[in-house]
């Protein structure tokens, strides 16, 4: 009987720990509204701005070919230009992620003129696996912007769909 109770307690405790870990990735935010994101590729810096100025900054990792504007699917580049946050993925394989509206009409037209595909699915997301800081392993994504898991939890809570993002070389 004691063994059965001990096993049940262990199972319930394990399930509780698992559930509390899942709940922990969704944070709340009640501070100033984020009105714009600015990403500086050469400085490896993401800034979240409000009406009063910069609210938070984060070091970032980029696509594996960080120089230049993304032109084609598979080129490993991170886009440059003006876009918006257009979606969120709570089930991302990279912890959490928020989508960037790349490609825009100009990106699509340029790629079509070269008889190529522009690519897509550009996100700001967390790290590749536990224990690895994506900003220590620079430029490992296929064109996305990487921050740590903890940082994407903050960004995910702070940034709303429709928020403009300007990405500079």
XYZ file of C-alpha atoms in Angstrom, residues 29-38 46-58 154 158-159 163:
27
model
C 2.674 42.293 -19.632
C 0.864 45.413 -18.461
C 3.463 48.071 -19.283
C 3.533 50.692 -22.021
C 2.340 49.606 -25.462
C 5.029 48.499 -27.906
C 4.449 50.697 -30.967
C 7.403 49.596 -33.137
C 10.243 47.105 -33.303
C 13.587 48.096 -34.788
C 16.387 44.156 -31.418
C 14.730 47.220 -29.842
C 11.096 47.321 -28.684
C 9.866 50.908 -28.678
C 6.898 52.729 -27.184
C 5.678 56.307 -27.390
C 8.240 57.338 -24.763
C 11.210 55.647 -26.491
C 12.997 52.317 -26.160
C 11.301 49.921 -23.729
C 13.647 46.903 -24.062
C 16.571 45.723 -26.159
C 17.781 42.188 -26.879
C 8.886 38.662 -22.934
C 4.743 42.577 -25.143
C 4.277 42.690 -28.933
C 3.055 46.093 -34.767
